Coordinates of C-alpha atoms in Angstrom, one line a residue:
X196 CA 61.3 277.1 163.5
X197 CA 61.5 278.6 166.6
X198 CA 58.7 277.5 167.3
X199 CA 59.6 274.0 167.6
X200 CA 60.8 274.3 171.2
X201 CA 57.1 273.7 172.4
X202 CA 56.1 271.5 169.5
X203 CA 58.5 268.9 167.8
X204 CA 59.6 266.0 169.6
X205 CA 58.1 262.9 172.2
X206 CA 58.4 264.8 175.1
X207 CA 56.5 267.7 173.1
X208 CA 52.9 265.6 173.0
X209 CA 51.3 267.1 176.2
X210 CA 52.5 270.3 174.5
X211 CA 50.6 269.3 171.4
X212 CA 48.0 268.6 173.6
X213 CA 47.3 271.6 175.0
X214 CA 47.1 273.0 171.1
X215 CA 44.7 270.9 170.0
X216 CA 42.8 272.0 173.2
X217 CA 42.7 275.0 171.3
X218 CA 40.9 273.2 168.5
X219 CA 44.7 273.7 166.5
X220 CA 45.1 270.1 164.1
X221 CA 48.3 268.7 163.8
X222 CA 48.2 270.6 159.7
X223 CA 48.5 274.1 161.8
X224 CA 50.5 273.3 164.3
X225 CA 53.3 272.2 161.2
X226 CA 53.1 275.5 160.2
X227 CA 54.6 278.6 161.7
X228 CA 52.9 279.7 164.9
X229 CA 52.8 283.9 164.5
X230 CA 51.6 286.0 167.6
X231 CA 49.5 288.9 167.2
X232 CA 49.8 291.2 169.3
X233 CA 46.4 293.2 169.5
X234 CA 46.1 296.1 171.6
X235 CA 42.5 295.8 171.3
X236 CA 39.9 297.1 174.1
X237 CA 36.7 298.7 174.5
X238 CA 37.9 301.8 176.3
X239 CA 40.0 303.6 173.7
X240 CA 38.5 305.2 170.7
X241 CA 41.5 304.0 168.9
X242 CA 41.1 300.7 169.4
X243 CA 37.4 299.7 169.2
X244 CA 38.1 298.8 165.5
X245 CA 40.9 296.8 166.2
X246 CA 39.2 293.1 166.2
X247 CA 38.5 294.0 162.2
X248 CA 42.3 294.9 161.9
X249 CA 43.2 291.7 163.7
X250 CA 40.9 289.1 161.8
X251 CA 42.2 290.8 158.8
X252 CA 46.1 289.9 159.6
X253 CA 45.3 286.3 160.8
X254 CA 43.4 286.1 157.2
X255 CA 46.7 287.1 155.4
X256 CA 48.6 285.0 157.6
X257 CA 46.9 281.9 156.5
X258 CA 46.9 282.8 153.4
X259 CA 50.5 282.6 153.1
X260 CA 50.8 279.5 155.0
X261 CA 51.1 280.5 158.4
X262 CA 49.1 279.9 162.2
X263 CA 48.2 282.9 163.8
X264 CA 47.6 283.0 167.4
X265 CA 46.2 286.6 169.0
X266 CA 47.0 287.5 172.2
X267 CA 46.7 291.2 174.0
X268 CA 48.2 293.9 175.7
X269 CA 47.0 297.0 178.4
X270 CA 46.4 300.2 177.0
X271 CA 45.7 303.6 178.3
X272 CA 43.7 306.2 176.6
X273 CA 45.9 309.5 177.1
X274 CA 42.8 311.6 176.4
X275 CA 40.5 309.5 179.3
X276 CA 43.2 309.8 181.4
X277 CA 44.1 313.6 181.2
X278 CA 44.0 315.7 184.3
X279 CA 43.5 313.0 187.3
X280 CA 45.2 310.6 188.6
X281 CA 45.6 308.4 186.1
X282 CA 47.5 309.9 183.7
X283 CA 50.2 309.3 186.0
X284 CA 49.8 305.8 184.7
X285 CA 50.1 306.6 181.0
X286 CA 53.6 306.5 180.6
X287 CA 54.6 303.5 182.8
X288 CA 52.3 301.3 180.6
X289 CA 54.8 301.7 177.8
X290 CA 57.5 299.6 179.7
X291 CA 54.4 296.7 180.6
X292 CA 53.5 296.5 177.4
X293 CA 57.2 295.9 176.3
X294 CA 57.5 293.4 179.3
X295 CA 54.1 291.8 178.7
X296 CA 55.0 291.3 175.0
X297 CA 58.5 290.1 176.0
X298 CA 56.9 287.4 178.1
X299 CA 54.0 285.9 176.0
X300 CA 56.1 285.3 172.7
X301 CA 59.0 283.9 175.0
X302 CA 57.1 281.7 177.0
X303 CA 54.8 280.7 174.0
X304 CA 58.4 279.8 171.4
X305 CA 56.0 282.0 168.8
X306 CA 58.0 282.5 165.6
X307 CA 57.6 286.1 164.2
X308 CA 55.1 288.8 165.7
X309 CA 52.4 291.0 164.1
X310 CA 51.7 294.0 166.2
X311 CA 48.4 296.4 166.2
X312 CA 48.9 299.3 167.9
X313 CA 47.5 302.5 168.1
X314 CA 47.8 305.3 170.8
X315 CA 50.1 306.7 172.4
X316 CA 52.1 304.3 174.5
X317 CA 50.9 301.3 173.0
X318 CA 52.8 301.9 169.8
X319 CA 56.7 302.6 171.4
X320 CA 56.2 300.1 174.2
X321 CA 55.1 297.5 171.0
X322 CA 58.3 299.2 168.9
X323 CA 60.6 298.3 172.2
X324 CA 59.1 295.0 172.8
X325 CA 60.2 294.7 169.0
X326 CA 63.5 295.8 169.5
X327 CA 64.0 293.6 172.3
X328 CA 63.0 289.9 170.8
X329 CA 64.2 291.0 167.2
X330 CA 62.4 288.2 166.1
X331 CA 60.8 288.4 162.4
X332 CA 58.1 291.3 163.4
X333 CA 55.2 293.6 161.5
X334 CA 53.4 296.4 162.6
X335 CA 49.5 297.3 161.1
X336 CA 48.0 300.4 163.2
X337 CA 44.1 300.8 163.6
X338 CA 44.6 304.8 161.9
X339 CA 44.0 307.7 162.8
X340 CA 40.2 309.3 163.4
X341 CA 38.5 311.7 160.5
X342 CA 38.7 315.1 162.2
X343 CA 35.0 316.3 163.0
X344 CA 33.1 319.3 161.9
X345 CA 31.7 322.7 164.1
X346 CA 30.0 325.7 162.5
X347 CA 31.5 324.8 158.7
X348 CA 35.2 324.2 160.2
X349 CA 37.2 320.8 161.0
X350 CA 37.9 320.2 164.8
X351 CA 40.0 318.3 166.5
X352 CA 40.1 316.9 170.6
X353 CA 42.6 319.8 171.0
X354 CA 39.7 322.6 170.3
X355 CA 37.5 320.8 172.9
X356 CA 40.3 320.7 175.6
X357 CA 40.8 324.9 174.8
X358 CA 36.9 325.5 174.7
X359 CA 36.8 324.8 178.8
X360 CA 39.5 327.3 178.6
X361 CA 37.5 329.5 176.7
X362 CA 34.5 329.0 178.3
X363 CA 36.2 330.1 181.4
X364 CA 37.4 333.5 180.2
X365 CA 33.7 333.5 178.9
X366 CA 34.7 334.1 175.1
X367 CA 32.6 331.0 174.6
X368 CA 29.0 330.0 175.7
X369 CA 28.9 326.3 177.2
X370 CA 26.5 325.6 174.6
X371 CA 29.0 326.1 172.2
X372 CA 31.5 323.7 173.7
X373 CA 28.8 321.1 173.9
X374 CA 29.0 321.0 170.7
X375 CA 32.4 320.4 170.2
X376 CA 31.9 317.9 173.0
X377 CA 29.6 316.0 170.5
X378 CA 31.7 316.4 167.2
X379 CA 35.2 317.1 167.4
X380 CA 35.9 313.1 167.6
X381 CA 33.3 311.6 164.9
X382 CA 35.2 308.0 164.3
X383 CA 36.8 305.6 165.8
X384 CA 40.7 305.8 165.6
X385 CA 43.4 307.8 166.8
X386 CA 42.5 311.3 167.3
X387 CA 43.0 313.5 164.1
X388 CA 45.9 315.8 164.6
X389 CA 49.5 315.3 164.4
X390 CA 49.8 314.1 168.2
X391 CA 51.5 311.5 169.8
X392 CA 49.4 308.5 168.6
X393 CA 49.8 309.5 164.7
X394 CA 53.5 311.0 165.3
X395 CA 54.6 307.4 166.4
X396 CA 52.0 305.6 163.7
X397 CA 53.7 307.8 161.0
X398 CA 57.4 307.3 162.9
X399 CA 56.4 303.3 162.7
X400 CA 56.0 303.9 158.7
X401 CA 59.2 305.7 158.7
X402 CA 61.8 303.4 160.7
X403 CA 61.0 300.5 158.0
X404 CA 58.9 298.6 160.9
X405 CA 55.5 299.5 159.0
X406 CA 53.9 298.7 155.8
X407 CA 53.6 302.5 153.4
X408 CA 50.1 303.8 154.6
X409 CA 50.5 303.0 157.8
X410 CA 50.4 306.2 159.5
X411 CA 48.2 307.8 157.7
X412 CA 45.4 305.3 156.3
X413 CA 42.0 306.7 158.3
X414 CA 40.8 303.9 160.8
X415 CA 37.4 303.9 159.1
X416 CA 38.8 303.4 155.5
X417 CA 38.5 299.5 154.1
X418 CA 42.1 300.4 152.6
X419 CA 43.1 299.7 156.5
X420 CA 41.8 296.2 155.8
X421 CA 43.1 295.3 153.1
X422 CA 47.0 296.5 154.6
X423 CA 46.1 294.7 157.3
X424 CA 45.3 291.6 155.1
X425 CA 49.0 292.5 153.1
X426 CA 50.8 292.7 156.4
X427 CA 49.8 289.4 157.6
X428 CA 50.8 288.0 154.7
X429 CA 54.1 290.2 154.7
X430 CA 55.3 288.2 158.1
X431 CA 55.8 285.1 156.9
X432 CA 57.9 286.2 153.8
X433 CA 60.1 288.5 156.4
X434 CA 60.4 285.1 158.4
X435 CA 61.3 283.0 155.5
X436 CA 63.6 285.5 154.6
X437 CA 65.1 286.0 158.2
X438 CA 64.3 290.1 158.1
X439 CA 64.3 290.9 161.9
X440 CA 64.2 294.6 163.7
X441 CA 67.5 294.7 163.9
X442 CA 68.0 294.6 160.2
X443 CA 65.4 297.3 160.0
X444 CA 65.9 299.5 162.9
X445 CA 69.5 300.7 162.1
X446 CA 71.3 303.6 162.9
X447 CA 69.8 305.6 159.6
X448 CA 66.6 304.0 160.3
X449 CA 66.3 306.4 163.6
X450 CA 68.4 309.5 161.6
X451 CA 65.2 308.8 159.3
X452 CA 63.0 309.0 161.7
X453 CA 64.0 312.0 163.1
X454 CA 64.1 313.8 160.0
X455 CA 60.7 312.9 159.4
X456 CA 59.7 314.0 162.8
X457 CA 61.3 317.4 162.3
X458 CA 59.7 317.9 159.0
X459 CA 55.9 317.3 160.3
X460 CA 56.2 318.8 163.4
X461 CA 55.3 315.4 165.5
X462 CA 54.3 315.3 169.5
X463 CA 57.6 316.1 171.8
X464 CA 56.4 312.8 173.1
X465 CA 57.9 311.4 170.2
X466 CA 61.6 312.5 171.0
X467 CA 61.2 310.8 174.7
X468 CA 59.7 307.6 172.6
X469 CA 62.1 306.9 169.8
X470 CA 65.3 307.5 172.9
X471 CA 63.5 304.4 174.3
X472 CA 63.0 302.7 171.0
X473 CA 66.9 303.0 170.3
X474 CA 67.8 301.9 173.7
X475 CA 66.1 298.7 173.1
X476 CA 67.8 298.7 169.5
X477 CA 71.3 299.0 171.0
X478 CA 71.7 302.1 168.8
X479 CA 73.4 305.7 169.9
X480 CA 70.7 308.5 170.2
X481 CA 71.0 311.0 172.0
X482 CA 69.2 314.7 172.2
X483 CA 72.1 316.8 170.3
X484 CA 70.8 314.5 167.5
X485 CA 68.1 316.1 167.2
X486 CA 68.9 319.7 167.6
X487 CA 71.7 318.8 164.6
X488 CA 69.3 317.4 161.9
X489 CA 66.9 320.1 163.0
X490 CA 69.2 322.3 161.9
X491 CA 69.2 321.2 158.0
X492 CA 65.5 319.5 158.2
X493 CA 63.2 322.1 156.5
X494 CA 59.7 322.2 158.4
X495 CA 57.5 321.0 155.7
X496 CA 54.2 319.8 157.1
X497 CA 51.7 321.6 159.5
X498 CA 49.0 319.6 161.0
X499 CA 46.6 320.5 163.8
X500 CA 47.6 321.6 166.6
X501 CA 50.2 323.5 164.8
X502 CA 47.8 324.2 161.7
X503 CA 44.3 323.6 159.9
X504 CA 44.9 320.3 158.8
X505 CA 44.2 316.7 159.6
X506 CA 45.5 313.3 159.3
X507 CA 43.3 312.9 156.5
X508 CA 44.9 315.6 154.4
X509 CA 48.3 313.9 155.3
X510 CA 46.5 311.3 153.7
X511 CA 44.9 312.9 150.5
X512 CA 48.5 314.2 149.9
X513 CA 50.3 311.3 149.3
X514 CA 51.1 310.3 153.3
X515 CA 54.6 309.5 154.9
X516 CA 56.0 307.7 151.7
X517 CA 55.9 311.6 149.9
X518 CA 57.3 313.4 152.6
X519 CA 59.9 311.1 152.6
X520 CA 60.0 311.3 148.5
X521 CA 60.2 315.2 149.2
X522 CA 63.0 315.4 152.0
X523 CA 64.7 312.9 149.7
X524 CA 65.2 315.8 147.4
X525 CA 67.6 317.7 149.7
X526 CA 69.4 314.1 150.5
X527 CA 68.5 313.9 153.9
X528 CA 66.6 310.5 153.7
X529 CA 69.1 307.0 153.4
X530 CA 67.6 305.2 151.0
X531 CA 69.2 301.8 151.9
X532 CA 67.5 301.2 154.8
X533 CA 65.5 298.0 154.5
X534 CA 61.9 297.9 155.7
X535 CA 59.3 295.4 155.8
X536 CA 58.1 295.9 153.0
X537 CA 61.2 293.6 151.6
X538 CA 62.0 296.8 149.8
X539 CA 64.4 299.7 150.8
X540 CA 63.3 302.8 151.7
X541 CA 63.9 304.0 148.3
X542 CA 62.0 301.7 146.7
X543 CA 59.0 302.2 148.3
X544 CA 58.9 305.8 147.7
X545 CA 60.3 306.5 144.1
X546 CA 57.1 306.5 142.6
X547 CA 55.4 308.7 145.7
X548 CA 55.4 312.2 144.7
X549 CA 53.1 315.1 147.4
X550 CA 50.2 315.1 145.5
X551 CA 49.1 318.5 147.2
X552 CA 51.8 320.9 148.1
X553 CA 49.4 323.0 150.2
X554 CA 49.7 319.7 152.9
X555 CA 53.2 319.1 151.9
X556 CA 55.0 322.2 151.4
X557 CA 57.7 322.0 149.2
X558 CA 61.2 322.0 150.1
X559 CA 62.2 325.2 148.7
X560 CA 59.1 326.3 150.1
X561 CA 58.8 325.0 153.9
X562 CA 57.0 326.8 156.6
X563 CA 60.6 327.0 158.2
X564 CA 63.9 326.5 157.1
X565 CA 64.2 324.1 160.2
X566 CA 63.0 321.2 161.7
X567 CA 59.6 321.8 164.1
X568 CA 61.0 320.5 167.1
X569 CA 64.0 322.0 169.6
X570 CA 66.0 320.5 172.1
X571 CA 66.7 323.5 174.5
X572 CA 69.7 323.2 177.0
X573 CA 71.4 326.0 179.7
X574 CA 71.8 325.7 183.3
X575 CA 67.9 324.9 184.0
X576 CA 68.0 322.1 181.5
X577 CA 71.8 320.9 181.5
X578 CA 70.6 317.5 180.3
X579 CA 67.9 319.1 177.9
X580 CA 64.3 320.0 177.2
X581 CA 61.7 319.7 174.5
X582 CA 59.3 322.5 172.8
X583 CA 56.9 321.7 169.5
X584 CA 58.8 324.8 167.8
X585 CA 56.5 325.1 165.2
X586 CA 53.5 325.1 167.1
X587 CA 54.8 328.0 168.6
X588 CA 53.7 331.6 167.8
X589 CA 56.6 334.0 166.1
X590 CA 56.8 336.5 169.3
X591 CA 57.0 333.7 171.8
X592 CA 60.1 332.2 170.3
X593 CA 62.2 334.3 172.8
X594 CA 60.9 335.2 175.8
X595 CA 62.1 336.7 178.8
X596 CA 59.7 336.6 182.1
X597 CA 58.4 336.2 186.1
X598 CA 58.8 332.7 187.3
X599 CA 54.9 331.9 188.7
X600 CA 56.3 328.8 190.2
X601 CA 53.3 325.3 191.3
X602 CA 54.7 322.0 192.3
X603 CA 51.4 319.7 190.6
X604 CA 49.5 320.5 187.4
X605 CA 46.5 320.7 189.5
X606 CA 48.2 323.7 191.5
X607 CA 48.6 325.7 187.6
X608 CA 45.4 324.4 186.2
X609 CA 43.5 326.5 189.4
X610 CA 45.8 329.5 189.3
X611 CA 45.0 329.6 185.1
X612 CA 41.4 329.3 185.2
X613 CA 41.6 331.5 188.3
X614 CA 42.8 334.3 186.4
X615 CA 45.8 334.5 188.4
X616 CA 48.5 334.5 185.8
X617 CA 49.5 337.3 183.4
X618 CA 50.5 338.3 180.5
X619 CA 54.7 337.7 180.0
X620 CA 54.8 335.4 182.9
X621 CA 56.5 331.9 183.1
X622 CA 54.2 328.8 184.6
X623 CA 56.9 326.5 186.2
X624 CA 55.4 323.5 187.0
X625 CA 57.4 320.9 188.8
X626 CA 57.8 317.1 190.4
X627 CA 55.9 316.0 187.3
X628 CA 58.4 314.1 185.8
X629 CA 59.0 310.5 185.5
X630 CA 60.2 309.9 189.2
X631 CA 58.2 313.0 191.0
X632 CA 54.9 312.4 189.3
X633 CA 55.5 309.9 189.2
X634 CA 54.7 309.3 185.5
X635 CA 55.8 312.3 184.1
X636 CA 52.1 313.2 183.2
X637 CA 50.9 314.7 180.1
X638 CA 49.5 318.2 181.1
X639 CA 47.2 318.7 177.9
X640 CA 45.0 320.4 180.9
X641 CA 47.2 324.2 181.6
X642 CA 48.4 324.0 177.7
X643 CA 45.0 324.1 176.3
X644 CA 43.6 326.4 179.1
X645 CA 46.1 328.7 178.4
X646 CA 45.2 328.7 174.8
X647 CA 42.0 328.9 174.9
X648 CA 41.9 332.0 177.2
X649 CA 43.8 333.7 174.6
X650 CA 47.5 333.7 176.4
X651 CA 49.1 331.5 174.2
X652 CA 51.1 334.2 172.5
X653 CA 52.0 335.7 175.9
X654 CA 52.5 333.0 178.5
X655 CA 55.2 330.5 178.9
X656 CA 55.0 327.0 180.4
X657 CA 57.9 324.7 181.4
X658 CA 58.0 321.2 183.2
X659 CA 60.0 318.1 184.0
X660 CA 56.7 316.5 183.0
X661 CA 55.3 316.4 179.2
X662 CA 52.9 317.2 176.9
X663 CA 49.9 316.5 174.6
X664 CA 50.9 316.5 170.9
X665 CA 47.3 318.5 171.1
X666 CA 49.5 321.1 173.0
X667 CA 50.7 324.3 171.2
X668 CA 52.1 327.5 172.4
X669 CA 55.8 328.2 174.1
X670 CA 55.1 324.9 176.1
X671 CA 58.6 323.6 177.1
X672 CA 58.6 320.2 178.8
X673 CA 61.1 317.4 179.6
X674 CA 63.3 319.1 181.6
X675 CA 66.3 317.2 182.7
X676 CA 67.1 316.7 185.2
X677 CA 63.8 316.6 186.8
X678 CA 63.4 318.1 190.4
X679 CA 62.9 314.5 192.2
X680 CA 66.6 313.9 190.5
X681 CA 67.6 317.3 192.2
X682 CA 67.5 319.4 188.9
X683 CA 67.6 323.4 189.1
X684 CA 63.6 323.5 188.8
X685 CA 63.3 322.0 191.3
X686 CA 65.5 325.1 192.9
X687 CA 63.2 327.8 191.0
X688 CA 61.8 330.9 193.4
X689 CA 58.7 332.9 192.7
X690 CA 59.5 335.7 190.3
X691 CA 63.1 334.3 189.6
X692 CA 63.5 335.7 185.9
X693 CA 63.8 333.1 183.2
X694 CA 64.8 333.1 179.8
X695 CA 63.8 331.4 176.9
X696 CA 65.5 331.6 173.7
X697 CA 64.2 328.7 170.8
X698 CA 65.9 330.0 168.5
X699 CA 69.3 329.4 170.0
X700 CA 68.4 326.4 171.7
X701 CA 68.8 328.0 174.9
X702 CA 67.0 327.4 178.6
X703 CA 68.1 329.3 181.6
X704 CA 66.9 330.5 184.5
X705 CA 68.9 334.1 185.7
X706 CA 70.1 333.5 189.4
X707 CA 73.2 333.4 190.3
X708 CA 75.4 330.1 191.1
X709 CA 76.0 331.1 194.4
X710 CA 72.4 331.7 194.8
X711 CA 71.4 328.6 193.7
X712 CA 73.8 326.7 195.7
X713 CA 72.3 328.2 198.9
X714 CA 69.0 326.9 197.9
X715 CA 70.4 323.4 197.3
X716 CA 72.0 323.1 201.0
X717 CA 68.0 323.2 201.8
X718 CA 66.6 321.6 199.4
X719 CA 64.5 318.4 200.5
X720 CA 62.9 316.1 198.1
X721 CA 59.2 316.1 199.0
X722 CA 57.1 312.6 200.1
X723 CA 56.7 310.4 197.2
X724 CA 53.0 310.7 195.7
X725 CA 52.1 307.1 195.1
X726 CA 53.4 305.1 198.1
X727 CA 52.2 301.3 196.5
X728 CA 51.9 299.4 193.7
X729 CA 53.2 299.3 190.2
X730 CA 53.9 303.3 190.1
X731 CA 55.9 303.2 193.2
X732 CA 58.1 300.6 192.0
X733 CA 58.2 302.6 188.8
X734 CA 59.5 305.7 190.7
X735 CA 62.3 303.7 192.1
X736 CA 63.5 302.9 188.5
X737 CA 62.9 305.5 186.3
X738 CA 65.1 307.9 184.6
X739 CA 65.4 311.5 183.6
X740 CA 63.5 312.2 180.4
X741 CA 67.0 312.7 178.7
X742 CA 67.6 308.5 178.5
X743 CA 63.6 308.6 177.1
X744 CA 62.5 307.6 180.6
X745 CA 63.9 304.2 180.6
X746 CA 64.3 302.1 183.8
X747 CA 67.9 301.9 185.2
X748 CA 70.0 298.9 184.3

């Protein structure tokens, strides 16, 4: 046992000491020590259940023999932190909580890891942090929230965040979006749509690293408990057996997960996440991957934002383990791939039929005939950029119009509930990306404004910073390379033409080379935003969105 290096031996007793100070007796201390790794605070909604989750996985790892010891790790709530300065925080969490994780199970000699995510950064940064160790590992999320109830029809956070829109094109009375204020989020547990929290849950599920349910379990469900309960017990068989990440988190692992992601129409945030992820895994992904199993990867799935239903209908309809059964039926799912389960992939889902094909559409029957995400490239996204295609209305899919042209999200978010932009025009918003932000903010803020004032089938938005998977609408982030790296958006004039073309995979903004070379010779990258602290030092690091963000090596 790994363990041993802080247990066995003579010149181990003041180590042994320091165990039993924990009131451990020399019976546990035999036995396997197994970190888990709870996420747990009383900030998120997400995570307020997660002490139940937590006492259920040390209760399933004693049952099968093993010591658990809980430990924790930061968190941000993406929601909280929308819109000010702390979502510039969001995304540099995810490399702390890999480092964090990195340093108490190395510094501890734990044997094998149980990990209890949920939201959005928590779950990559504990996937990397997986990756990384490749020791024997689990993962048990706290699940998603029940979506809430307004006026006979199920809501969402993303209808609250369009209802200040609304409210300021006064289509809505404030008393109405008090009211979503008070409903849309009813349990605890990641919020209900398919955004980023429940796109990585459900990607968790799908690379093997997850037990089936997973993603999709509700939070408030006693189901969750007794998964929780199974995968605590599940870690010490995958450490008897020697099953490590690296043995589940192949190369077809990740083509798996991205299939999966195309087919449900998961956050963009989860294309930036799983480049991470597969950094960490020492496995080739890159964002033509994408774009090519989009290409045969039938959009089968449309929850909300994209459409009117919830997690929990994911749920009802047979979860991740029948989508999987379904996209298996056009071969696009490798079936070998070992999971934690101590089954392949194949296994687990033979006997998983949909169970409601109005949820899970059929795959002679998808919404598209292609995936519901797009990696667009051209000359004003060389190294790429991300949209939610199929949150996208039909007559935005190609678009031609006026660069209106802001340099923070708080410069857009005044000129959109200002009234100042019009119908066909292209928001540009810049030096939000992972180095200018610095953070590469999520701008759930302008997307939902947009919406809910109506313009979402005639507006365009593109950053070097990111999105909400509550956004929808012709909302084109990740654009690489970002204008602190010296990208061309960073060159983009007021009224400069830009066209966008999803269904061609295309990005481009219509000046001239020579043009844009002029502008270059005078270019000067602007004053850093945050001068101290962790985000500075993050700034210094940080890549394009294209590498998923990661820090230079």
């Amino acid at each position: 046992m790994r363990s041993n290096l802080a247990k066995k031996g003579l010149e181990k007793a003041p180590h042994r000491s320091l165990f039993k100070a924990l009131g451990l007796t020399d019976e546990e201390m035999n036995r396997p020590l197994i970190g888990i790794v709870n996420s747990k605070n009383e900030i998120i909604p997400g995570h307020i259940n997660l002490d139940k989750i937590a006492e259920a996985v040390k209760a399933g790892v004693r049952l099968a023999g093993g010591t658990p010891l809980e430990f924790s790790t930061i968190g941000v709530c993406d929601g909280i932190a929308m819109n000010h300065i702390g979502m510039k925080y969001s995304l540099g969490s995810r490399e702390l909580i890999a480092d964090s994780v990195e340093i108490m199970a190395t510094a501890h000699a734990l044997d094998a890891l149980v990990f209890i995510p949920n939201c959005d950064k928590i779950v990559p940064g504990m996937l990397m942090a997986a990756a990384r160790l490749d020791l024997p590992a689990i993962f048990i999320s706290g699940g998603p929230m029940l979506a809430g109830m307004v006026g006979g029809h199920r809501v969402s956070l993303t209808q609250v965040f369009e209802g200040v829109g609304a409210v300021s094109a006064g289509t809505m009375p404030l008393e109405d979006l008090y009211d979503l204020e008070e409903n849309a989020c009813p349990t605890c547990g990641s919020c209900s749509g398919m955004f980023t929290a429940n796109s990585m849950n459900c990607i968790t599920e799908v690379l093997g690293m997850g037990l089936p349910g997973n993603g999709t379990i509700p939070a408030v469900y006693s189901e969750r408990i007794r998964l929780a309960k199974q995968a605590g017990m599940k870690i010490m068989e995958l450490l008897e057996k020697d099953i490590k990440p690296s043995d589940i988190m192949t190369a077809d692992a990740f083509r798996n997960a991205v299939c999966l992601d195309m087919a449900i129409g998961c956050s963009t945030n989860s294309v930036l996440h799983l480049l991470a992820i597969a950094s960490e895994a020492g496995i080739k992904l890159d964002l033509q991957i994408f774009n090519e199993l989009s290409a045969i990867t039938p959009h089968l799935c449309k929850l909300s934002p994209a459409g009117e239903h919830h997690m929990e209908d994911l749920y009802r309809a047979g979860g991740i383990q029948a989508m999987m059964n379904e996209l298996d039926k056009k071969g696009l799912i490798c079936k070998n791939c070992m999971t934690v389960s101590g089954k392949t992939v194949g296994e687990n889902i033979q006997n998983h039929p949909v169970l409601d094909y109005e949820v899970i559409r059929p795959v002679d029957r998808p919404y598209n005939a292609t995936g519901g995400l797009a990696v667009l490239f051209g000359n004003l996204a060389p190294e790429g950029a991300v949209v939610k295609k199929g949150a996208v209305a039909p007559e935005m899919l190609i678009h031609e119009g006026p660069a209106r042209v802001f340099n923070s999200e708080e410069e857009a978010v005044e000129a959109i509930l200002g009234g100042a932009i019009k119908s066909g025009d292209v928001i540009v918003i810049r030096y939000e990306g992972p180095r200018g932000g610095p953070g590469m903010r999520e701008m759930l803020t302008p997307t939902s404004a947009i919406a809910g004032m109506g313009l979402d089938k005639e507006v365009a938005l593109i950053t070097d910073g990111r999105f909400s998977g509550a956004t929808r609408g012709a909302s084109i982030g990740h654009v690489s390379p970002e204008a602190a790296a010296g990208g061309v958006i960073g060159l983009i004039e007021e009224g400069d033409l830009i066209r966008i073309d999803i269904l061609s995979n295309r990005l481009d903004l219509l000046v001239e080379d020579k043009i844009l070379e002029q502008r270059r010779s005078i270019w000067v990258l602007p004053e850093p935003k945050i001068k101290t602290g962790y985000m500075k030092r993050y700034a210094e690091m940080v890549q394009s969105a294209s590498t998923g963000a990661v820090f230079r090596r």
